Coordinates of C-alpha atoms and ligand atoms in Angstrom, one line a residue:
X1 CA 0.0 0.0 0.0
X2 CA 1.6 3.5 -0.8
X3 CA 2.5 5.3 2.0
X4 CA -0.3 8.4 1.1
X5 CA -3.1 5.7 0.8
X6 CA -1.9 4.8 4.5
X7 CA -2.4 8.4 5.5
X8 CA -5.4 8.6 3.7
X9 CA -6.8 5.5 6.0
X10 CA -5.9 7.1 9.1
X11 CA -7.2 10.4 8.6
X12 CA -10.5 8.5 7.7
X13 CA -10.5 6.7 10.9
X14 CA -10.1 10.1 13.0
X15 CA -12.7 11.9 11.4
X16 CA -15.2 12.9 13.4
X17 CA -18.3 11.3 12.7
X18 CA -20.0 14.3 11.2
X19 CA -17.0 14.9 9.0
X20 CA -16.9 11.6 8.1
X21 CA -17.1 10.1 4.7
X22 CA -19.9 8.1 5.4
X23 CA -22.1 10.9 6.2
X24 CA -21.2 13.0 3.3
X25 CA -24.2 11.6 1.5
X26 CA -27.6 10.8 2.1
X27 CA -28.8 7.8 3.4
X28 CA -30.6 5.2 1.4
X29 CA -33.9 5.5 1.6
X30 CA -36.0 3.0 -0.2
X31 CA -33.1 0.9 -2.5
X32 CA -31.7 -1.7 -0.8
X33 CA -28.1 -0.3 0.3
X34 CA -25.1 -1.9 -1.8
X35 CA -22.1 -1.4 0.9
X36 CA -21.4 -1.8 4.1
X37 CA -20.9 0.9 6.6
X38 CA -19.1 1.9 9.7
X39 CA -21.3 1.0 12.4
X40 CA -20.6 4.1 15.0
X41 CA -21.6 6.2 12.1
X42 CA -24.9 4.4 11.2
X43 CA -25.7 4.1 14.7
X44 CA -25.5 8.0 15.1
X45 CA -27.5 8.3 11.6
X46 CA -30.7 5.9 13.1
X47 CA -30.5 7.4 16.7
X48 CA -30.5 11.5 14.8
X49 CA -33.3 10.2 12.9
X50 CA -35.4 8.7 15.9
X51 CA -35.3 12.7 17.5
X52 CA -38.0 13.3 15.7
X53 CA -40.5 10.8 17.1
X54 CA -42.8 12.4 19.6
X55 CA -41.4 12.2 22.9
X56 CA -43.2 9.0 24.5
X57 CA -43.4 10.5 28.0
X58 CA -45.6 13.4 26.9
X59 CA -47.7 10.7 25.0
X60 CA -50.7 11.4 26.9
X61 CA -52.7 9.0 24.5
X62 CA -50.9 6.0 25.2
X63 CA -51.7 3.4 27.8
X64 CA -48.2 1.3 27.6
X65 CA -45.5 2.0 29.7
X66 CA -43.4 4.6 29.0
X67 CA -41.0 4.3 32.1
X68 CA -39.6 1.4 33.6
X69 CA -37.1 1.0 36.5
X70 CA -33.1 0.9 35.2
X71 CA -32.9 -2.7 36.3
X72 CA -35.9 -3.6 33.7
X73 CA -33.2 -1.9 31.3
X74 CA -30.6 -4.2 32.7
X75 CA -33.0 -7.6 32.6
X76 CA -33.9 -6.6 29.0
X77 CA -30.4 -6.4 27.6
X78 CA -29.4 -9.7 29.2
X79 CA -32.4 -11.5 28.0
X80 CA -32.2 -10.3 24.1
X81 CA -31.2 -13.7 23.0
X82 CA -34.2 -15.7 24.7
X83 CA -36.8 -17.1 22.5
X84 CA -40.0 -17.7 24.8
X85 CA -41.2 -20.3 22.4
X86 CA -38.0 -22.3 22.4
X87 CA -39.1 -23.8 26.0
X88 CA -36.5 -26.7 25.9
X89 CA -33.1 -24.5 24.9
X90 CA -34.8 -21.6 27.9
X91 CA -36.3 -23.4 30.6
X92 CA -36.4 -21.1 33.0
X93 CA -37.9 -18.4 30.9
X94 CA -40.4 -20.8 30.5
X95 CA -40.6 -21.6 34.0
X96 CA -41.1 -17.6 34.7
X97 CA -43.7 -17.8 31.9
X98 CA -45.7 -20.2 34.1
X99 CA -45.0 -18.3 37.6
X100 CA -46.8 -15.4 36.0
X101 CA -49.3 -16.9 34.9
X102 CA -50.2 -18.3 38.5
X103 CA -50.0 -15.4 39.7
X104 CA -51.9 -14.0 37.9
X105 CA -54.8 -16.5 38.4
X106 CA -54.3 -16.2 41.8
X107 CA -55.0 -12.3 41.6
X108 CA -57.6 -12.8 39.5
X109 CA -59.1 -15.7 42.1
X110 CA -59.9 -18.5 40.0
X111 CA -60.6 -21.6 41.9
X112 CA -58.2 -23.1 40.9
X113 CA -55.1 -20.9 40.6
X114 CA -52.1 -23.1 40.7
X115 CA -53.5 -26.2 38.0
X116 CA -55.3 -23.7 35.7
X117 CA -54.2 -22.6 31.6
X118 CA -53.2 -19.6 30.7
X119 CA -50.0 -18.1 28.6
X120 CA -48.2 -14.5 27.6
X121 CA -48.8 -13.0 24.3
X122 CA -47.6 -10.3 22.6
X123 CA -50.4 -8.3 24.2
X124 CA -53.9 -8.3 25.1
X125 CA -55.1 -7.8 20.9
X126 CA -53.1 -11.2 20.6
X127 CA -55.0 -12.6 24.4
X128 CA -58.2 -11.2 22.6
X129 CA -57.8 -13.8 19.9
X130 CA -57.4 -16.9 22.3
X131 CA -60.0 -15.6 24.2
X132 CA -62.4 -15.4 21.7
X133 CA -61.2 -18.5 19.8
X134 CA -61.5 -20.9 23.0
X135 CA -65.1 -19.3 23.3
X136 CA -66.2 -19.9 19.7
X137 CA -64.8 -23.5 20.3
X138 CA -66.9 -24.2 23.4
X139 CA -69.9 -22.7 21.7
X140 CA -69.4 -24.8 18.5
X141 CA -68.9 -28.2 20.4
X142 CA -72.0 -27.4 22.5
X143 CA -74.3 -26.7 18.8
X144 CA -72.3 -29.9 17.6
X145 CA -73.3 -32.1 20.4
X146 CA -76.7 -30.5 20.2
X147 CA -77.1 -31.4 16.0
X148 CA -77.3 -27.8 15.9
X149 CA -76.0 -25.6 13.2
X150 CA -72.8 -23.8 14.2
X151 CA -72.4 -21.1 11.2
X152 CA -73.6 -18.0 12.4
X153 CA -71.5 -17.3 16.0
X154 CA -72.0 -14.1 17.6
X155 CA -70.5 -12.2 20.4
X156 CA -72.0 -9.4 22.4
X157 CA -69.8 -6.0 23.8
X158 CA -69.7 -2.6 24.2
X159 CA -67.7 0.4 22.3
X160 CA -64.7 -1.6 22.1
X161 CA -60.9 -1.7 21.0
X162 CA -59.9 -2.6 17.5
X163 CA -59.1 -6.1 18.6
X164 CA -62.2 -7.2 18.8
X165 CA -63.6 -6.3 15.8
X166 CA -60.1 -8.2 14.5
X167 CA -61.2 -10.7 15.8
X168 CA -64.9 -10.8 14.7
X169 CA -63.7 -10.2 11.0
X170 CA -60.7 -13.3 11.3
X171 CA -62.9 -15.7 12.6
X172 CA -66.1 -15.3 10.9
X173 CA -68.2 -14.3 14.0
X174 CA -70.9 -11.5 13.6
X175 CA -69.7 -8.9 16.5
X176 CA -73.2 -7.5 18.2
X177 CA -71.1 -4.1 19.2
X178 CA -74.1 -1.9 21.6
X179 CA -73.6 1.7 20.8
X180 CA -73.3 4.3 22.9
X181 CA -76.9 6.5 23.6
X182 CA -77.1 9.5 25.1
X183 CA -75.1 9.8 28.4
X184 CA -74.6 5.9 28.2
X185 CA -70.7 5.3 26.9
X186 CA -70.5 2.0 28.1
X187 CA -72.5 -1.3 28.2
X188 CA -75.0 -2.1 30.4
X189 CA -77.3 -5.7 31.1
X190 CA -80.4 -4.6 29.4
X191 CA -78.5 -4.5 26.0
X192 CA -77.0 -7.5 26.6
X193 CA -80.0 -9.2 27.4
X194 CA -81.6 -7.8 24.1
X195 CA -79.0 -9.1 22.2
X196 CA -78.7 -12.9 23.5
X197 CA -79.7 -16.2 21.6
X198 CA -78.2 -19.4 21.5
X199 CA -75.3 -18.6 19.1
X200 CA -74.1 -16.2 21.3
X201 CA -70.1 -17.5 21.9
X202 CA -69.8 -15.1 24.8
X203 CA -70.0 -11.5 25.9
X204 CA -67.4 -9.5 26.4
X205 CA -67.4 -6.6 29.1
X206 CA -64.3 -3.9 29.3
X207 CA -62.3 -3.2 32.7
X208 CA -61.1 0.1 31.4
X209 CA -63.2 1.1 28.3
X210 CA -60.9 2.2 25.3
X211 CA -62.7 5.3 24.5
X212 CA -63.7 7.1 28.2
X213 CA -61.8 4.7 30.7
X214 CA -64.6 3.6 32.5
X215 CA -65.4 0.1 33.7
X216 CA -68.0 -1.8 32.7
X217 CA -70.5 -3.3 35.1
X218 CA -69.5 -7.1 35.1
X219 CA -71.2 -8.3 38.1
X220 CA -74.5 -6.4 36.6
X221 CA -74.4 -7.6 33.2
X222 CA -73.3 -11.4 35.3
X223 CA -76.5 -11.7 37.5
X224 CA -78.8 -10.8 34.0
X225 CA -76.9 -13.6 32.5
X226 CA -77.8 -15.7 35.6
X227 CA -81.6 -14.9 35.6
X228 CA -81.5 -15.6 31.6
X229 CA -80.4 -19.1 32.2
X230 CA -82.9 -20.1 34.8
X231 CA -85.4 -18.6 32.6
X232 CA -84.9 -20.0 29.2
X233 CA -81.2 -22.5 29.9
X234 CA -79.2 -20.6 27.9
X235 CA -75.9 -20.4 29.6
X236 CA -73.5 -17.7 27.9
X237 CA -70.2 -17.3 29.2
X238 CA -68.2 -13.9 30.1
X239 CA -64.3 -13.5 28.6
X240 CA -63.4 -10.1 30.7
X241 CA -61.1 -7.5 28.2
X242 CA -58.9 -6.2 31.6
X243 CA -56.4 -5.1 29.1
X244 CA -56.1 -1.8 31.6
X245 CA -58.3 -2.9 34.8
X246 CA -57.0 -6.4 35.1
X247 CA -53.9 -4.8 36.1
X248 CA -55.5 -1.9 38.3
X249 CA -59.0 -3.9 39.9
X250 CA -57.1 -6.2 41.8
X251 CA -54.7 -3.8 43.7
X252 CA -56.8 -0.2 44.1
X253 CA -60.6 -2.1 44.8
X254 CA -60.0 -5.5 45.6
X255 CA -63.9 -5.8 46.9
X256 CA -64.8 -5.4 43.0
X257 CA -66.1 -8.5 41.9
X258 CA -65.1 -9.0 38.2
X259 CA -63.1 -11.5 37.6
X260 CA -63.2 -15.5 38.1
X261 CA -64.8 -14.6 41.2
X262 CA -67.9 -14.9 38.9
X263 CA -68.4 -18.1 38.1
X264 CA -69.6 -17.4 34.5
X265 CA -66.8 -15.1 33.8
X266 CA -64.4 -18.0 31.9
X267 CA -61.2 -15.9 30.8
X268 CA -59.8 -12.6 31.2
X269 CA -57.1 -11.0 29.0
X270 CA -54.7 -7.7 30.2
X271 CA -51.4 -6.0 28.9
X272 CA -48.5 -6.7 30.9
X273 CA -46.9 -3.8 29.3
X274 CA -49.7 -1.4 30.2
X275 CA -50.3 -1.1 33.7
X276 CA -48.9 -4.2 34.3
X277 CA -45.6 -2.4 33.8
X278 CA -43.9 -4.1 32.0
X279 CA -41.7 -2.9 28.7
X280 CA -43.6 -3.3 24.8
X281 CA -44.8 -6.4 24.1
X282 CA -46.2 -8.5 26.7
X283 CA -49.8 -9.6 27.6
X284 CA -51.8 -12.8 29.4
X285 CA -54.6 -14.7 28.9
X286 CA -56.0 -16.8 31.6
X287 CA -58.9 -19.2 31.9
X288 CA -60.9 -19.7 35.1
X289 CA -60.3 -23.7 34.7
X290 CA -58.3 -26.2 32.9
X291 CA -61.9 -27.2 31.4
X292 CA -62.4 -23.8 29.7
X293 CA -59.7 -23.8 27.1
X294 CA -60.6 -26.8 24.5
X295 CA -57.5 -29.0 24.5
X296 CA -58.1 -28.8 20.7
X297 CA -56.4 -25.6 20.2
X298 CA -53.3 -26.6 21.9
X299 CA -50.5 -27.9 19.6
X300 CA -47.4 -30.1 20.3
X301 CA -44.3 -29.2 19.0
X302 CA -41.4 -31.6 18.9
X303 CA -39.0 -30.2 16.9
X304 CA -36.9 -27.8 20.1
X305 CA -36.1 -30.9 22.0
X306 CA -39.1 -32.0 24.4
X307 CA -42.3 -32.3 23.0
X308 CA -44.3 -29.0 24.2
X309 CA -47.1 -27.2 24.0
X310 CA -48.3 -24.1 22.3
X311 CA -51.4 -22.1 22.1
X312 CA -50.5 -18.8 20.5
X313 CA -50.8 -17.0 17.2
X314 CA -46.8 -16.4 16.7
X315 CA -43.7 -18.4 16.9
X316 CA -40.8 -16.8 18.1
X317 CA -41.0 -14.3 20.3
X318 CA -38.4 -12.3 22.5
X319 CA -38.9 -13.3 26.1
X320 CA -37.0 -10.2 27.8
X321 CA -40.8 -8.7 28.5
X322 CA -42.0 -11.9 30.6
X323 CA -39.0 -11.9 32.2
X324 CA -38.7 -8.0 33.1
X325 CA -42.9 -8.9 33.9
X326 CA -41.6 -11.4 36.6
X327 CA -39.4 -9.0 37.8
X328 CA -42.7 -6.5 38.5
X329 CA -44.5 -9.1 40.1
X330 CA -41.4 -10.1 42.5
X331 CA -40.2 -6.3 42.9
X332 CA -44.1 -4.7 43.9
X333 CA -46.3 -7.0 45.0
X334 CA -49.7 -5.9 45.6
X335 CA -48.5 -2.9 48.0
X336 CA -46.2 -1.6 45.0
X337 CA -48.5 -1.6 42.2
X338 CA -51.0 0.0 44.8
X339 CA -49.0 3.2 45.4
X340 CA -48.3 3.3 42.0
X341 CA -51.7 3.1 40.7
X342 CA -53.0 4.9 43.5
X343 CA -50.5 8.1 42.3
X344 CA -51.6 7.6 39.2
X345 CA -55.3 7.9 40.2
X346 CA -54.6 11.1 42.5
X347 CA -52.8 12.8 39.9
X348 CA -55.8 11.9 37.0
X349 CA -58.2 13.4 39.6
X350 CA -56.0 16.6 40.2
X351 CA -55.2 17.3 36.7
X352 CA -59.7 16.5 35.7
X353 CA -60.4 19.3 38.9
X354 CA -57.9 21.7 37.0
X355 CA -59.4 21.1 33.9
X356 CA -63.0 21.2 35.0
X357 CA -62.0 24.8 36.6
X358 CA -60.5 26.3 33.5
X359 CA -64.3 26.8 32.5
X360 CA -64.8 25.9 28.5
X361 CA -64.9 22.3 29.4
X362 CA -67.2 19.5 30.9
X363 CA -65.3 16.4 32.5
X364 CA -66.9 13.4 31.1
X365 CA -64.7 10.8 33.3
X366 CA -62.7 12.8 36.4
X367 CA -60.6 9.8 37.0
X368 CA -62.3 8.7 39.0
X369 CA -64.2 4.7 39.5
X370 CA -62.3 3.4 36.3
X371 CA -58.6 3.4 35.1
X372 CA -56.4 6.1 36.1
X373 CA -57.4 8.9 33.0
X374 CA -59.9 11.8 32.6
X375 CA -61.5 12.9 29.7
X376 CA -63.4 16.1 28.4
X377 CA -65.8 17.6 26.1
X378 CA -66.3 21.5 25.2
X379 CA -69.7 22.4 27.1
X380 CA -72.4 22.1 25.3
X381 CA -73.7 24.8 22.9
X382 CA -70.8 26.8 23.4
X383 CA -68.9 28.4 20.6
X384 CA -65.2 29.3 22.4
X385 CA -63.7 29.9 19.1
X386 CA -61.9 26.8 18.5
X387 CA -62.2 22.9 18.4
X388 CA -60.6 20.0 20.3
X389 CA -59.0 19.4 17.4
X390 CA -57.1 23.0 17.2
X391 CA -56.4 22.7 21.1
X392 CA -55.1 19.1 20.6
X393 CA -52.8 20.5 18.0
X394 CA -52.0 23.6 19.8
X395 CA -50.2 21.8 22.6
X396 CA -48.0 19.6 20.1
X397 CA -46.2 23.0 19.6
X398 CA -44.9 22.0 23.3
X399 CA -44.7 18.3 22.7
X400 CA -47.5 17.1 24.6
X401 CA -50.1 14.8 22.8
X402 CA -53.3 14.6 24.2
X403 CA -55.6 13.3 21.2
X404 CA -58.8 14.7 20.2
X405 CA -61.4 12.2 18.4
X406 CA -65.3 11.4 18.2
X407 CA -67.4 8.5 20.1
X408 CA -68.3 5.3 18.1
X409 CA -71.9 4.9 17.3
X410 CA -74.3 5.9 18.4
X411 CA -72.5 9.0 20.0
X412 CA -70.2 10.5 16.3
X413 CA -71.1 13.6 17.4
X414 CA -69.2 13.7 20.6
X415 CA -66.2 14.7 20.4
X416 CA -63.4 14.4 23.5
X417 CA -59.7 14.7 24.7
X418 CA -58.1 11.9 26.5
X419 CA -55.4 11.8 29.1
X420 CA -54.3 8.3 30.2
X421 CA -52.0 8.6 33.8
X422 CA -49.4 6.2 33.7
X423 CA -46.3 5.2 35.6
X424 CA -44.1 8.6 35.4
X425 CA -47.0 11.3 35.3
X426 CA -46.3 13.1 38.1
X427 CA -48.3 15.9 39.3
X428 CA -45.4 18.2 38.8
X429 CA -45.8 17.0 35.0
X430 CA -49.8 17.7 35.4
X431 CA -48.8 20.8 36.3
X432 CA -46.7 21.6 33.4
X433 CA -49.4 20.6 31.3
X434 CA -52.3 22.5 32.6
X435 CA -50.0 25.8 32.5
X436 CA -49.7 25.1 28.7
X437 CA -53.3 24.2 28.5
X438 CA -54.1 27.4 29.9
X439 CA -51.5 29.2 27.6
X440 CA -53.3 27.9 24.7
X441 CA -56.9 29.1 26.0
X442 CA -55.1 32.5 26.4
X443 CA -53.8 32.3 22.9
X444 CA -57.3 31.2 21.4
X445 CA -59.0 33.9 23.1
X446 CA -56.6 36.3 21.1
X447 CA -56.6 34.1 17.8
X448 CA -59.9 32.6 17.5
X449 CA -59.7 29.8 14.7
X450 CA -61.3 31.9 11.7
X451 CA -64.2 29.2 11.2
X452 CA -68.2 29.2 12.1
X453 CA -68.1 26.4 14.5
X454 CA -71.2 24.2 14.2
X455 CA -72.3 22.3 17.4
X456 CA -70.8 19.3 15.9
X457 CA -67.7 20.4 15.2
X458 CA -66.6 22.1 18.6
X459 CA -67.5 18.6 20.4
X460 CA -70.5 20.1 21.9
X461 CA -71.5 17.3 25.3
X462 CA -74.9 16.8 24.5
X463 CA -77.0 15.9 27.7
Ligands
LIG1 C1 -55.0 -1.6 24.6 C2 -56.3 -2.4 24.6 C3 -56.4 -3.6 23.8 C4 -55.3 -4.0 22.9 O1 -54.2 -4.3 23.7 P1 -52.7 -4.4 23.1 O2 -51.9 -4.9 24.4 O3 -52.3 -3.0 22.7 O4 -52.7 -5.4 22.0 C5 -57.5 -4.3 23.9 N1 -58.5 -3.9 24.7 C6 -58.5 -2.8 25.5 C7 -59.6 -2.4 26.4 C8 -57.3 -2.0 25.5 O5 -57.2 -0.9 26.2

């Protein structure tokens, strides 16, 4: 090599990164690239690029975990190579797997907490899916056995998350969705009842409903169920969606009866990486009793050294999420998650009263008998000279995200703002928040959005 291409080498390998060659150009963008690169300088390239995500602690939309202890950092990086389905090459990952989901039984007092089935997923959309499959099982062995027809399945809910109309559309099962009417977000037993006939697979209450946070009354809609089946013998079972609540209920009001404390209520699903706590990418299903999941669904696999069970929709999976979930459940206990949620819920109630006394707005939840949020309308028939939608915008200018959008059916016209309170929002940070809240209203009242506002469009809360 000549002694100037020698020179030419070092000078390369003391460039800063900035002066480098490498960044001299533009990345590719869409072709698949042709050479390699240095990695320090790529890595600097992905990590500039990722500043311009939102900042996910000033997500006020999200319910997921946000924030997680330093030694959850520390479990995840150790645990990057574990495969949770490979059971025979990680068996104490599995083994954790299975602890967990004890545990969780336990908390969620089925009868039989330490012999019944359950298993992680990659959240509760995925737990959704079991859920409902091991439902539309049941229901189709019981038609079978009956010399019943088994091809119209239904399932009965209330305004709920995406996943469950997934899951209505994937499996061919007609979803009887109750809309909203009036004041009433939520479902309630009436509905139900309207709603039932023997094709029914199961109905599905929310602990946490998606759109105003509120529970749904399971121990209501329960005892209608009861009095149905005495009347005419139909016998409907309950799958509980505690993607939020099945993590809150238990510690904050243990006397609520809505889990496998009800004996019809066969299989709950929740988020392990919502208020569970854990990072991205973990959630449970359980079932109140061995009996309740069809052994049909379960497959053997032989091929990772021991012969071993599966009931999921993926394959691989990274494990580092059960594992940093395991951690929670050793770490808090019931007294941890407690404070935490209880925090949470003082916080939500603080920054609703602030809200509420800022004057344009009408709390629609305050934070206060569901999950740890608080939403909001405009009043009604009020015309403050902006929408949701322009406040909701407004505050991105200061990071925050707090997401306008309209009620399902029957209740389009509605239109709210969100805040979920999670691990990490402080009051301090409420505070913060409201003083930009109120530097917007200032700012509105100044520069009124140049638009006739209909009722419709300022979100008017109809009552
Ligand atoms: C978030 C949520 C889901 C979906 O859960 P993922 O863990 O995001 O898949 C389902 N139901 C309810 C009520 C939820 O809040």
């Amino acid at each position: 090599m000549a002694l100037h291409q020698k020179d030419k080498i070092r000078d390369n390998l003391l460039d800063d990164i900035y002066a480098s060659q490498d960044l001299s150009v533009s990345m590719p963008k869409y072709k698949f690239p042709e050479q390699e690169q240095n990695p320090r300088h790529v890595y600097q390239i992905v990590h500039d690029e990722l500043m311009l995500d939102g900042n996910s602690r000033q997500n006020l939309a999200t319910f997921c975990s946000t924030w997680v202890e330093p030694e959850v950092h520390k479990l995840m990086d150790e645990c990057i190579d574990k495969n949770m389905i490979d059971k025979d090459e990680y068996p104490q990952t599995a083994e954790l797997e299975g602890r967990c989901v004890h545990m969780l039984a336990d908390l969620w007092n089925s009868p039989d907490a330490k012999n019944t089935l359950g298993c992680s997923t990659t959240g509760s959309s995925e737990a959704a899916m079991l859920g409902g499959l091991a439902m539309k099982w049941r229901w189709r062995d019981k038609m079978k056995a009956a010399g019943k027809p088994t091809d119209k399945p239904n399932l009965i809910c209330g305004p709920v998350q995406i996943c469950w109309h997934k899951f209505a559309k994937y499996w061919d099962v007609e979803l009887r969705e109750v809309p909203m009417e009036d004041d009433r977000l939520i479902l309630n037993a009436d509905e139900v009842l309207k709603r039932c006939d023997e094709n029914t697979i199961g109905v599905v209450p929310t602990l946490g409903v998606t759109f105003t946070c509120q529970y749904e009354p399971v121990k209501e809609i329960a005892d209608a169920l009861d009095a149905l089946q005495e009347k005419t013998g139909l016998n409907i079972p309950m799958h509980i969606d505690g993607a939020s609540g099945g993590f809150i209920a238990p510690f904050n009001e243990p006397d609520l009866a809505w889990d496998f404390r009800i004996e019809r209520v066969k299989s709950i699903n929740a988020s392990g990486h919502k208020f569970g706590l854990a990072p991205l990418g973990v959630g449970w299903v359980v079932w109140r009793d061995k009996e309740d999941l069809p052994d049909d669904l379960i497959f053997w696999v032989n091929y990772l050294g021991d012969n071993i069970p599966t009931f999921a929709l993926n394959f691989s999976r990274p494990g580092g999420q059960i594992i940093a979930q395991y951690y929670n459940f050793l770490r808090l206990g019931k007294e941890g998650y407690r404070k935490i949620h209880e925090a949470c819920y003082s916080t939500a109630a603080y920054i609703a009263d602030e809200i509420e006394k800022l004057g344009p707005f009408e709390i629609i939840y305050n934070g206060r008998g569901g999950i740890p949020a608080l939403c909001w309308s405009l009043k009604k028939d009020t015309n403050p000279g902006y929408t949701l939608y322009d406040l909701a915008d407004k505050l991105r200018s200061r990071g925050w995200q707090v997401p306008a959008y309209s009620m399902p059916a029957n209740r389009t016209d509605l239109v709210i703002q969100r805040i979920l309170v999670r691990h990490g929002v402080s009051k301090d940070l409420g505070d913060l928040l409201i003083n930009d809240i109120r530097r917007c209203l200032d700012y509105f009242k100044d520069n009124p959005v140049n638009k006739a506002l209909s009722e419709k469009d300022a979100g008017g809360y109809k009552h």
